[in-house]
Amino acid sequence: MKYLYHILLFASIILFGCSKEKTQPQPPPPPKPVLPNYKMEIVKGANQTDSIGHTLKDSIIIRVTNNGQLLNKGYLRFTGSGCDVNATTEVAIYAGRGFFRWQLSGVVGSQQLKVVFLDSARVSRDSLTVTANAAMPLHGWQPSPCMVPYQGVKTLCKLTTGKLFALFFNSDFLFTSDDNGINWHKLPEIDGHYKIINIVTTPNDGLFMCTQGNGVLYSSDAGKTWVSRNNGIAYFTEADGIFATTLGKIIVRVSPDGKVYTTKDNGLNWSISHLGLFEQPNGNEYMLDNFNMIDNFSTLRMSSDGGTTWNYVRVFPVTTGVSLLFIDSKGYIYASEGTNYSNMQLYRSTDNGITFTPVYSATYVQGTPLGIAQMSEQNGIYYFYAYGSGLIKTTDFKTYTSISPAFTEQSRSYILNKNNQLIIGLYYGSIYYYLP
């Protein structure tokens, strides 16, 4: 019996232990990882219609979520269609949304805006496309599309074919237009990425540019290819300006000594010259002291023998130095003083600079210094820029017309296209054209 008792006791222990082991709770399985599920949605701005070059009325608003939750980190990259440069913009996401003002390119019809969501490490996670419809404007002042943002237009020039060129401040490439300034396209950058100081065209459709540190470059094929043209220019790395006179002479100015060089063979050879920067139709040349157009010189000199000798003409009847000198097709000389806040006159001389008579008084605009600049004669019409008033035109210096749109207050560069309509380059990175 005692032996049987021990056997039963041992069996019960084994059964109890097995039963206890079976009733112990098992740990829960680890939670499955939540995978990112990014989703982009167009909240507002799709399928709008406007004219080419115009900014759509409504902003493009994109909402980004991750598994249904609004994101507060990341970026949206917007890339428009139809432009050669500057078509991509990145904006940070705020409260799950990104906003973008879309300026249409010059493509008539459907345009696309690709939007890519980038996480905080700028890894692409999702994308979508917004569409808009662009029409050709009918009349009035219109903005040219695809411009360089935040960089003003420094120079506009034109070939006899009507092909236009635009140089922006702090730029190492040019824009060109073959459709009267409506659409502009970037020319290839020159090897070496030269910073361009100024550009001029010649009567035989050559194109010169003056660069910072690399002297003068010349193109005979409308800017497709360029060659160096510095033979005869000492210290050409210090060339700081290139100009074309009304009679077609090309002049390069070198700093810091103010030496001036001219060419008779499209820049193959340059020679030191004492030519003035301004010419009358009869060949008389004029200059303001040492051709220094920055400092406030006021002494006018004239040469009738190709710059061999210079004769004093007079000191201008102004108080702050001459900032403008211009000679028209009749040989009349126009001058104006530097900016001030009181009185500003445009003077004209019909007797080779001996006497000057005021022909225009600038209108004072509160907070804006008075000044007159950028004068030209194009197809019998005179244009000049008046600080605070914008672009002014006249045919007789009796009646003056202000080019009315408000943006022309910044119209520091302008030119007539082959249809005799104004193209205006603003100081803050836009070009406008006019459709009658």
Tab-separated table of C-alpha atoms in Angstrom:
chain	number	residue	atom	x	y	z
A	1	MET	CA	0.000	0.000	0.000
A	2	LYS	CA	2.725	2.385	0.911
A	3	TYR	CA	4.318	1.771	-2.443
A	4	LEU	CA	1.032	2.450	-4.257
A	5	TYR	CA	0.567	5.689	-2.323
A	6	HIS	CA	3.890	7.041	-3.514
A	7	ILE	CA	3.074	6.196	-7.087
A	8	LEU	CA	-0.270	8.085	-6.928
A	9	LEU	CA	1.358	11.087	-5.241
A	10	PHE	CA	4.037	11.319	-7.906
A	11	ALA	CA	1.448	11.079	-10.676
A	12	SER	CA	-0.686	13.856	-9.170
A	13	ILE	CA	2.319	16.178	-8.965
A	14	ILE	CA	3.040	15.608	-12.623
A	15	LEU	CA	-0.597	16.189	-13.596
A	16	PHE	CA	-0.868	19.363	-11.476
A	17	GLY	CA	2.363	20.749	-12.886
A	18	CYS	CA	1.211	20.126	-16.429
A	19	SER	CA	-2.142	21.698	-15.730
A	20	LYS	CA	-0.512	24.803	-14.209
A	21	GLU	CA	1.831	25.150	-17.156
A	22	LYS	CA	-1.082	25.062	-19.582
A	23	THR	CA	-2.971	27.840	-17.774
A	24	GLN	CA	-0.147	30.484	-17.797
A	25	PRO	CA	-1.096	33.529	-19.999
A	26	GLN	CA	0.949	34.055	-23.154
A	27	PRO	CA	2.511	37.530	-23.892
A	28	PRO	CA	0.654	39.500	-26.606
A	29	PRO	CA	2.267	39.575	-30.055
A	30	PRO	CA	4.253	42.739	-30.872
A	31	PRO	CA	2.226	45.393	-32.712
A	32	LYS	CA	2.633	45.510	-36.453
A	33	PRO	CA	4.606	48.597	-37.624
A	34	VAL	CA	2.480	51.374	-39.139
A	35	LEU	CA	3.832	52.022	-42.588
A	36	PRO	CA	3.791	55.595	-43.951
A	37	ASN	CA	0.845	56.271	-46.189
A	38	TYR	CA	1.333	59.725	-47.674
A	39	LYS	CA	-1.482	61.280	-49.597
A	40	MET	CA	-1.562	64.554	-51.561
A	41	GLU	CA	-4.767	66.369	-52.473
A	42	ILE	CA	-5.537	69.508	-54.450
A	43	VAL	CA	-7.535	71.744	-52.129
A	44	LYS	CA	-7.854	74.721	-54.455
A	45	GLY	CA	-6.553	76.165	-57.718
A	46	ALA	CA	-6.984	73.397	-60.296
A	47	ASN	CA	-8.272	73.994	-63.838
A	48	GLN	CA	-8.038	77.802	-63.832
A	49	THR	CA	-7.826	79.847	-67.031
A	50	ASP	CA	-5.772	82.993	-67.651
A	51	SER	CA	-3.469	84.583	-70.232
A	52	ILE	CA	0.090	83.410	-70.843
A	53	GLY	CA	2.555	85.062	-68.489
A	54	HIS	CA	-0.121	85.968	-65.965
A	55	THR	CA	-0.230	84.684	-62.406
A	56	LEU	CA	-3.388	82.706	-61.701
A	57	LYS	CA	-5.936	84.461	-59.505
A	58	ASP	CA	-6.191	81.661	-56.952
A	59	SER	CA	-3.178	80.117	-55.258
A	60	ILE	CA	-2.548	76.433	-55.751
A	61	ILE	CA	-3.216	74.826	-52.340
A	62	ILE	CA	-2.037	71.269	-51.691
A	63	ARG	CA	-2.899	69.230	-48.574
A	64	VAL	CA	-0.539	66.432	-47.442
A	65	THR	CA	-1.453	63.717	-44.916
A	66	ASN	CA	0.193	60.611	-43.496
A	67	ASN	CA	-2.319	57.928	-42.578
A	68	GLY	CA	-4.994	60.577	-42.428
A	69	GLN	CA	-3.038	62.958	-40.179
A	70	LEU	CA	-1.987	66.420	-41.418
A	71	LEU	CA	1.773	66.787	-41.762
A	72	ASN	CA	3.712	69.688	-40.285
A	73	LYS	CA	7.107	68.809	-41.722
A	74	GLY	CA	8.273	68.495	-45.278
A	75	TYR	CA	8.287	70.437	-48.511
A	76	LEU	CA	6.364	70.747	-51.739
A	77	ARG	CA	8.291	71.167	-54.965
A	78	PHE	CA	6.370	72.911	-57.755
A	79	THR	CA	7.638	72.611	-61.346
A	80	GLY	CA	5.778	74.345	-64.147
A	81	SER	CA	5.916	73.434	-67.807
A	82	GLY	CA	7.129	75.532	-70.706
A	83	CYS	CA	10.026	77.567	-69.224
A	84	ASP	CA	13.745	77.154	-69.865
A	85	VAL	CA	14.838	78.191	-66.379
A	86	ASN	CA	13.475	79.031	-62.939
A	87	ALA	CA	10.423	76.788	-63.268
A	88	THR	CA	10.959	74.996	-59.931
A	89	THR	CA	10.066	76.375	-56.496
A	90	GLU	CA	10.084	74.680	-53.081
A	91	VAL	CA	7.818	75.742	-50.213
A	92	ALA	CA	7.640	74.407	-46.661
A	93	ILE	CA	4.477	72.671	-45.492
A	94	TYR	CA	2.543	74.448	-42.748
A	95	ALA	CA	-0.425	72.826	-40.988
A	96	GLY	CA	-0.496	70.139	-43.643
A	97	ARG	CA	-0.723	72.588	-46.541
A	98	GLY	CA	1.501	74.246	-49.104
A	99	PHE	CA	0.636	77.343	-51.146
A	100	PHE	CA	1.969	78.411	-54.558
A	101	ARG	CA	1.242	81.319	-56.935
A	102	TRP	CA	1.508	79.900	-60.443
A	103	GLN	CA	2.654	82.188	-63.245
A	104	LEU	CA	1.754	80.590	-66.551
A	105	SER	CA	4.423	80.038	-69.188
A	106	GLY	CA	4.121	81.152	-72.805
A	107	VAL	CA	2.489	77.938	-74.031
A	108	VAL	CA	-1.037	78.546	-75.308
A	109	GLY	CA	-3.433	75.778	-74.241
A	110	SER	CA	-3.052	73.232	-71.471
A	111	GLN	CA	-0.202	73.687	-68.990
A	112	GLN	CA	0.909	71.352	-66.225
A	113	LEU	CA	2.312	71.989	-62.770
A	114	LYS	CA	3.996	68.952	-61.224
A	115	VAL	CA	3.914	68.908	-57.429
A	116	VAL	CA	6.213	66.565	-55.467
A	117	PHE	CA	6.047	65.984	-51.714
A	118	LEU	CA	9.465	65.754	-50.029
A	119	ASP	CA	9.815	64.586	-46.429
A	120	SER	CA	11.978	66.410	-43.887
A	121	ALA	CA	15.046	64.651	-45.341
A	122	ARG	CA	13.938	65.846	-48.811
A	123	VAL	CA	13.181	62.333	-49.996
A	124	SER	CA	10.425	62.218	-52.624
A	125	ARG	CA	7.313	60.480	-51.249
A	126	ASP	CA	4.395	61.350	-53.510
A	127	SER	CA	3.423	63.546	-56.460
A	128	LEU	CA	0.485	64.869	-58.438
A	129	THR	CA	-0.179	67.197	-61.385
A	130	VAL	CA	-2.258	70.387	-61.489
A	131	THR	CA	-3.513	71.657	-64.829
A	132	ALA	CA	-4.471	75.099	-66.108
A	133	ASN	CA	-5.449	76.588	-69.438
A	134	ALA	CA	-3.516	79.503	-70.973
A	135	ALA	CA	-4.885	81.849	-73.617
A	136	MET	CA	-3.221	84.504	-75.770
A	137	PRO	CA	-3.935	88.007	-74.420
A	138	LEU	CA	-5.726	90.398	-76.752
A	139	HIS	CA	-4.422	93.897	-75.949
A	140	GLY	CA	-2.742	96.136	-73.401
A	141	TRP	CA	0.360	95.675	-71.266
A	142	GLN	CA	1.253	92.052	-70.640
A	143	PRO	CA	3.961	90.348	-68.542
A	144	SER	CA	6.450	88.141	-70.360
A	145	PRO	CA	6.632	84.641	-68.868
A	146	CYS	CA	9.666	82.719	-67.620
A	147	MET	CA	11.699	85.645	-66.289
A	148	VAL	CA	14.567	85.575	-63.783
A	149	PRO	CA	13.023	86.197	-60.337
A	150	TYR	CA	14.303	89.058	-58.170
A	151	GLN	CA	16.890	90.203	-60.740
A	152	GLY	CA	16.227	93.421	-62.580
A	153	VAL	CA	16.640	93.935	-66.309
A	154	LYS	CA	19.868	95.808	-66.964
A	155	THR	CA	19.986	96.081	-70.763
A	156	LEU	CA	17.740	95.443	-73.771
A	157	CYS	CA	19.104	95.481	-77.323
A	158	LYS	CA	17.971	94.417	-80.794
A	159	LEU	CA	19.300	93.128	-84.104
A	160	THR	CA	18.066	94.490	-87.433
A	161	THR	CA	16.035	91.279	-87.810
A	162	GLY	CA	14.011	92.248	-84.742
A	163	LYS	CA	15.591	89.597	-82.526
A	164	LEU	CA	15.728	90.941	-78.961
A	165	PHE	CA	18.243	90.347	-76.186
A	166	ALA	CA	17.844	90.951	-72.456
A	167	LEU	CA	20.589	91.081	-69.838
A	168	PHE	CA	19.681	90.796	-66.164
A	169	PHE	CA	21.760	92.175	-63.309
A	170	ASN	CA	24.312	89.723	-61.834
A	171	SER	CA	23.772	87.296	-64.693
A	172	ASP	CA	26.090	85.019	-66.658
A	173	PHE	CA	23.700	84.319	-69.527
A	174	LEU	CA	21.321	86.174	-71.865
A	175	PHE	CA	17.657	85.855	-72.770
A	176	THR	CA	16.451	86.247	-76.344
A	177	SER	CA	13.066	86.721	-78.008
A	178	ASP	CA	11.993	86.154	-81.608
A	179	ASP	CA	8.321	87.080	-81.158
A	180	ASN	CA	8.532	90.791	-80.269
A	181	GLY	CA	9.191	90.252	-76.567
A	182	ILE	CA	6.270	87.944	-75.772
A	183	ASN	CA	8.331	84.831	-75.039
A	184	TRP	CA	11.960	84.766	-73.945
A	185	HIS	CA	14.379	81.859	-74.013
A	186	LYS	CA	17.674	81.415	-72.255
A	187	LEU	CA	20.791	81.303	-74.412
A	188	PRO	CA	23.357	78.653	-73.412
A	189	GLU	CA	25.773	79.792	-70.744
A	190	ILE	CA	29.240	80.642	-72.009
A	191	ASP	CA	32.022	78.288	-70.946
A	192	GLY	CA	33.602	79.810	-67.865
A	193	HIS	CA	30.367	81.360	-66.553
A	194	TYR	CA	31.386	84.962	-67.150
A	195	LYS	CA	29.507	87.653	-65.312
A	196	ILE	CA	28.225	89.972	-68.034
A	197	ILE	CA	28.522	93.717	-67.476
A	198	ASN	CA	26.863	95.005	-70.650
A	199	ILE	CA	25.887	94.026	-74.196
A	200	VAL	CA	25.578	96.030	-77.437
A	201	THR	CA	24.686	95.221	-81.031
A	202	THR	CA	26.361	96.552	-84.163
A	203	PRO	CA	24.812	97.779	-87.431
A	204	ASN	CA	25.887	94.514	-89.130
A	205	ASP	CA	24.134	92.435	-86.428
A	206	GLY	CA	27.216	91.560	-84.422
A	207	LEU	CA	26.804	91.203	-80.675
A	208	PHE	CA	29.421	92.349	-78.152
A	209	MET	CA	29.502	91.698	-74.437
A	210	CYS	CA	31.797	93.056	-71.779
A	211	THR	CA	32.488	90.631	-68.928
A	212	GLN	CA	33.887	90.949	-65.449
A	213	GLY	CA	37.495	89.803	-65.495
A	214	ASN	CA	37.494	88.368	-69.023
A	215	GLY	CA	37.216	91.413	-71.233
A	216	VAL	CA	35.234	91.478	-74.462
A	217	LEU	CA	33.458	88.610	-76.238
A	218	TYR	CA	31.941	88.755	-79.723
A	219	SER	CA	29.210	86.757	-81.440
A	220	SER	CA	28.409	86.823	-85.147
A	221	ASP	CA	25.538	84.320	-84.885
A	222	ALA	CA	23.106	86.014	-82.479
A	223	GLY	CA	24.682	84.649	-79.326
A	224	LYS	CA	24.974	80.975	-80.270
A	225	THR	CA	28.776	81.030	-80.121
A	226	TRP	CA	31.252	83.513	-78.657
A	227	VAL	CA	34.925	84.322	-79.245
A	228	SER	CA	37.306	86.446	-77.205
A	229	ARG	CA	38.124	89.840	-78.763
A	230	ASN	CA	40.726	91.568	-76.559
A	231	ASN	CA	43.650	92.141	-78.917
A	232	GLY	CA	45.138	95.564	-78.185
A	233	ILE	CA	43.326	96.140	-74.876
A	234	ALA	CA	45.784	96.388	-72.027
A	235	TYR	CA	44.451	95.088	-68.735
A	236	PHE	CA	41.288	93.828	-70.439
A	237	THR	CA	40.379	92.034	-67.213
A	238	GLU	CA	39.500	95.463	-65.863
A	239	ALA	CA	37.161	96.400	-68.723
A	240	ASP	CA	34.049	97.743	-67.067
A	241	GLY	CA	31.798	98.877	-69.897
A	242	ILE	CA	31.085	98.613	-73.611
A	243	PHE	CA	29.086	101.157	-75.593
A	244	ALA	CA	27.845	101.754	-79.120
A	245	THR	CA	27.610	105.316	-80.392
A	246	THR	CA	24.751	106.548	-82.577
A	247	LEU	CA	27.022	106.247	-85.624
A	248	GLY	CA	27.883	102.631	-84.831
A	249	LYS	CA	31.310	102.950	-83.215
A	250	ILE	CA	32.063	100.431	-80.468
A	251	ILE	CA	33.850	101.747	-77.394
A	252	VAL	CA	35.306	99.790	-74.469
A	253	ARG	CA	36.199	101.549	-71.230
A	254	VAL	CA	38.863	100.173	-68.884
A	255	SER	CA	39.235	100.967	-65.193
A	256	PRO	CA	40.743	102.340	-63.069
A	257	ASP	CA	42.513	104.808	-65.357
A	258	GLY	CA	39.528	105.402	-67.639
A	259	LYS	CA	41.309	104.447	-70.878
A	260	VAL	CA	39.019	104.059	-73.870
A	261	TYR	CA	39.474	101.686	-76.816
A	262	THR	CA	37.704	101.547	-80.168
A	263	THR	CA	37.593	98.998	-82.980
A	264	LYS	CA	37.114	99.229	-86.738
A	265	ASP	CA	37.008	95.474	-87.470
A	266	ASN	CA	34.407	93.994	-85.114
A	267	GLY	CA	36.841	93.716	-82.239
A	268	LEU	CA	39.683	91.866	-83.982
A	269	ASN	CA	41.894	94.803	-83.047
A	270	TRP	CA	41.418	97.606	-80.539
A	271	SER	CA	43.299	100.866	-80.277
A	272	ILE	CA	43.469	103.511	-77.585
A	273	SER	CA	41.209	106.384	-78.480
A	274	HIS	CA	40.148	109.722	-77.173
A	275	LEU	CA	36.712	109.359	-78.696
A	276	GLY	CA	33.798	110.664	-76.744
A	277	LEU	CA	30.852	108.516	-75.829
A	278	PHE	CA	28.465	110.782	-77.736
A	279	GLU	CA	28.414	111.738	-81.407
A	280	GLN	CA	26.541	114.220	-83.543
A	281	PRO	CA	25.489	113.214	-87.074
A	282	ASN	CA	28.219	115.534	-88.432
A	283	GLY	CA	30.891	113.510	-86.575
A	284	ASN	CA	31.551	115.930	-83.723
A	285	GLU	CA	32.217	114.049	-80.498
A	286	TYR	CA	31.355	115.032	-76.945
A	287	MET	CA	32.410	113.822	-73.555
A	288	LEU	CA	31.967	114.655	-69.911
A	289	ASP	CA	35.509	115.105	-68.600
A	290	ASN	CA	37.223	111.646	-68.474
A	291	PHE	CA	34.153	109.683	-69.643
A	292	ASN	CA	33.363	109.010	-65.989
A	293	MET	CA	29.594	108.682	-65.888
A	294	ILE	CA	29.465	107.806	-62.200
A	295	ASP	CA	31.021	110.855	-60.561
A	296	ASN	CA	29.292	114.210	-60.785
A	297	PHE	CA	31.279	115.879	-63.534
A	298	SER	CA	29.699	118.821	-65.243
A	299	THR	CA	32.239	120.013	-67.826
A	300	LEU	CA	31.295	119.408	-71.464
A	301	ARG	CA	34.078	119.067	-74.051
A	302	MET	CA	33.899	118.655	-77.842
A	303	SER	CA	36.228	117.339	-80.547
A	304	SER	CA	35.836	117.869	-84.284
A	305	ASP	CA	39.021	116.024	-85.321
A	306	GLY	CA	38.350	112.474	-84.174
A	307	GLY	CA	39.411	113.042	-80.603
A	308	THR	CA	42.896	114.463	-81.246
A	309	THR	CA	42.039	117.716	-79.531
A	310	TRP	CA	39.246	118.522	-77.108
A	311	ASN	CA	37.802	121.991	-76.636
A	312	TYR	CA	36.026	123.197	-73.540
A	313	VAL	CA	32.368	123.954	-74.290
A	314	ARG	CA	30.843	124.931	-70.967
A	315	VAL	CA	29.821	123.904	-67.490
A	316	PHE	CA	26.224	122.796	-67.427
A	317	PRO	CA	23.667	125.033	-65.695
A	318	VAL	CA	23.105	122.495	-62.911
A	319	THR	CA	24.175	122.148	-59.305
A	320	THR	CA	24.674	118.436	-58.598
A	321	GLY	CA	26.614	117.247	-61.636
A	322	VAL	CA	25.463	115.887	-64.975
A	323	SER	CA	23.865	112.435	-64.894
A	324	LEU	CA	22.409	112.394	-68.416
A	325	LEU	CA	23.867	113.394	-71.772
A	326	PHE	CA	22.120	112.498	-75.021
A	327	ILE	CA	22.420	113.637	-78.664
A	328	ASP	CA	19.502	113.152	-81.067
A	329	SER	CA	19.385	112.640	-84.836
A	330	LYS	CA	19.341	116.418	-85.400
A	331	GLY	CA	22.505	116.902	-83.381
A	332	TYR	CA	20.673	118.548	-80.468
A	333	ILE	CA	22.248	117.899	-77.076
A	334	TYR	CA	20.180	117.035	-73.999
A	335	ALA	CA	21.428	117.073	-70.430
A	336	SER	CA	20.129	116.678	-66.910
A	337	GLU	CA	21.670	116.857	-63.474
A	338	GLY	CA	21.999	114.204	-60.776
A	339	THR	CA	19.103	113.315	-58.500
A	340	ASN	CA	17.832	115.685	-55.838
A	341	TYR	CA	14.611	116.418	-53.928
A	342	SER	CA	13.865	119.934	-55.120
A	343	ASN	CA	14.077	120.867	-58.784
A	344	MET	CA	14.915	118.720	-61.794
A	345	GLN	CA	15.144	119.950	-65.382
A	346	LEU	CA	15.868	118.400	-68.748
A	347	TYR	CA	17.881	120.881	-70.829
A	348	ARG	CA	18.340	121.071	-74.602
A	349	SER	CA	20.987	122.791	-76.715
A	350	THR	CA	20.488	123.502	-80.418
A	351	ASP	CA	23.821	125.310	-80.811
A	352	ASN	CA	26.365	122.580	-80.070
A	353	GLY	CA	26.255	123.011	-76.321
A	354	ILE	CA	26.884	126.725	-76.098
A	355	THR	CA	23.501	127.459	-74.533
A	356	PHE	CA	20.963	125.174	-72.855
A	357	THR	CA	17.237	125.774	-72.382
A	358	PRO	CA	14.996	123.752	-70.040
A	359	VAL	CA	12.383	121.706	-71.919
A	360	TYR	CA	10.975	119.481	-69.166
A	361	SER	CA	10.527	119.723	-65.401
A	362	ALA	CA	10.263	116.529	-63.369
A	363	THR	CA	7.253	116.189	-61.074
A	364	TYR	CA	8.099	115.651	-57.433
A	365	VAL	CA	6.768	112.465	-55.843
A	366	GLN	CA	6.971	112.414	-52.042
A	367	GLY	CA	9.889	110.325	-50.818
A	368	THR	CA	11.364	109.815	-54.300
A	369	PRO	CA	14.397	111.828	-55.409
A	370	LEU	CA	13.956	113.612	-58.712
A	371	GLY	CA	16.025	112.387	-61.630
A	372	ILE	CA	15.945	111.945	-65.404
A	373	ALA	CA	17.755	109.096	-67.157
A	374	GLN	CA	17.698	106.491	-69.936
A	375	MET	CA	16.913	108.903	-72.779
A	376	SER	CA	16.608	107.691	-76.374
A	377	GLU	CA	15.120	108.595	-79.740
A	378	GLN	CA	13.316	105.762	-81.502
A	379	ASN	CA	11.349	106.180	-84.736
A	380	GLY	CA	10.917	109.910	-84.218
A	381	ILE	CA	9.698	109.587	-80.622
A	382	TYR	CA	11.750	110.634	-77.613
A	383	TYR	CA	11.648	108.535	-74.453
A	384	PHE	CA	13.192	109.117	-71.045
A	385	TYR	CA	12.769	107.821	-67.539
A	386	ALA	CA	11.719	110.205	-64.754
A	387	TYR	CA	12.161	108.933	-61.205
A	388	GLY	CA	8.788	108.561	-59.530
A	389	SER	CA	6.856	109.141	-62.750
A	390	GLY	CA	8.047	106.289	-64.930
A	391	LEU	CA	8.602	106.325	-68.643
A	392	ILE	CA	7.807	109.555	-70.494
A	393	LYS	CA	7.478	110.097	-74.239
A	394	THR	CA	7.221	113.162	-76.446
A	395	THR	CA	7.575	114.149	-80.080
A	396	ASP	CA	7.916	117.917	-79.709
A	397	PHE	CA	9.057	118.622	-76.112
A	398	LYS	CA	5.861	120.527	-75.581
A	399	THR	CA	3.399	117.744	-74.906
A	400	TYR	CA	4.476	114.819	-72.729
A	401	THR	CA	2.770	111.485	-72.237
A	402	SER	CA	3.395	109.206	-69.285
A	403	ILE	CA	3.342	105.507	-70.109
A	404	SER	CA	0.487	104.924	-67.723
A	405	PRO	CA	0.774	101.492	-66.033
A	406	ALA	CA	2.058	101.695	-62.483
A	407	PHE	CA	4.835	99.179	-63.096
A	408	THR	CA	6.596	101.582	-65.457
A	409	GLU	CA	7.844	103.478	-62.400
A	410	GLN	CA	10.553	100.814	-62.450
A	411	SER	CA	11.052	100.829	-66.231
A	412	ARG	CA	14.800	101.398	-66.248
A	413	SER	CA	15.315	99.568	-69.574
A	414	TYR	CA	13.150	99.749	-72.675
A	415	ILE	CA	13.254	99.271	-76.444
A	416	LEU	CA	10.898	99.287	-79.411
A	417	ASN	CA	10.347	95.928	-81.076
A	418	LYS	CA	10.138	95.537	-84.862
A	419	ASN	CA	6.425	96.379	-84.669
A	420	ASN	CA	7.301	99.696	-82.973
A	421	GLN	CA	5.724	98.637	-79.687
A	422	LEU	CA	7.477	99.196	-76.377
A	423	ILE	CA	9.230	96.434	-74.471
A	424	ILE	CA	9.907	97.451	-70.870
A	425	GLY	CA	12.410	95.826	-68.522
A	426	LEU	CA	11.677	96.425	-64.854
A	427	TYR	CA	14.158	96.876	-62.053
A	428	TYR	CA	12.819	93.829	-60.211
A	429	GLY	CA	12.924	90.983	-62.694
A	430	SER	CA	10.080	91.348	-65.172
A	431	ILE	CA	9.633	92.274	-68.825
A	432	TYR	CA	6.381	93.738	-70.165
A	433	TYR	CA	5.246	94.002	-73.780
A	434	TYR	CA	2.389	95.966	-75.303
A	435	LEU	CA	-0.349	94.639	-77.576
A	436	PRO	CA	-2.309	97.446	-79.322
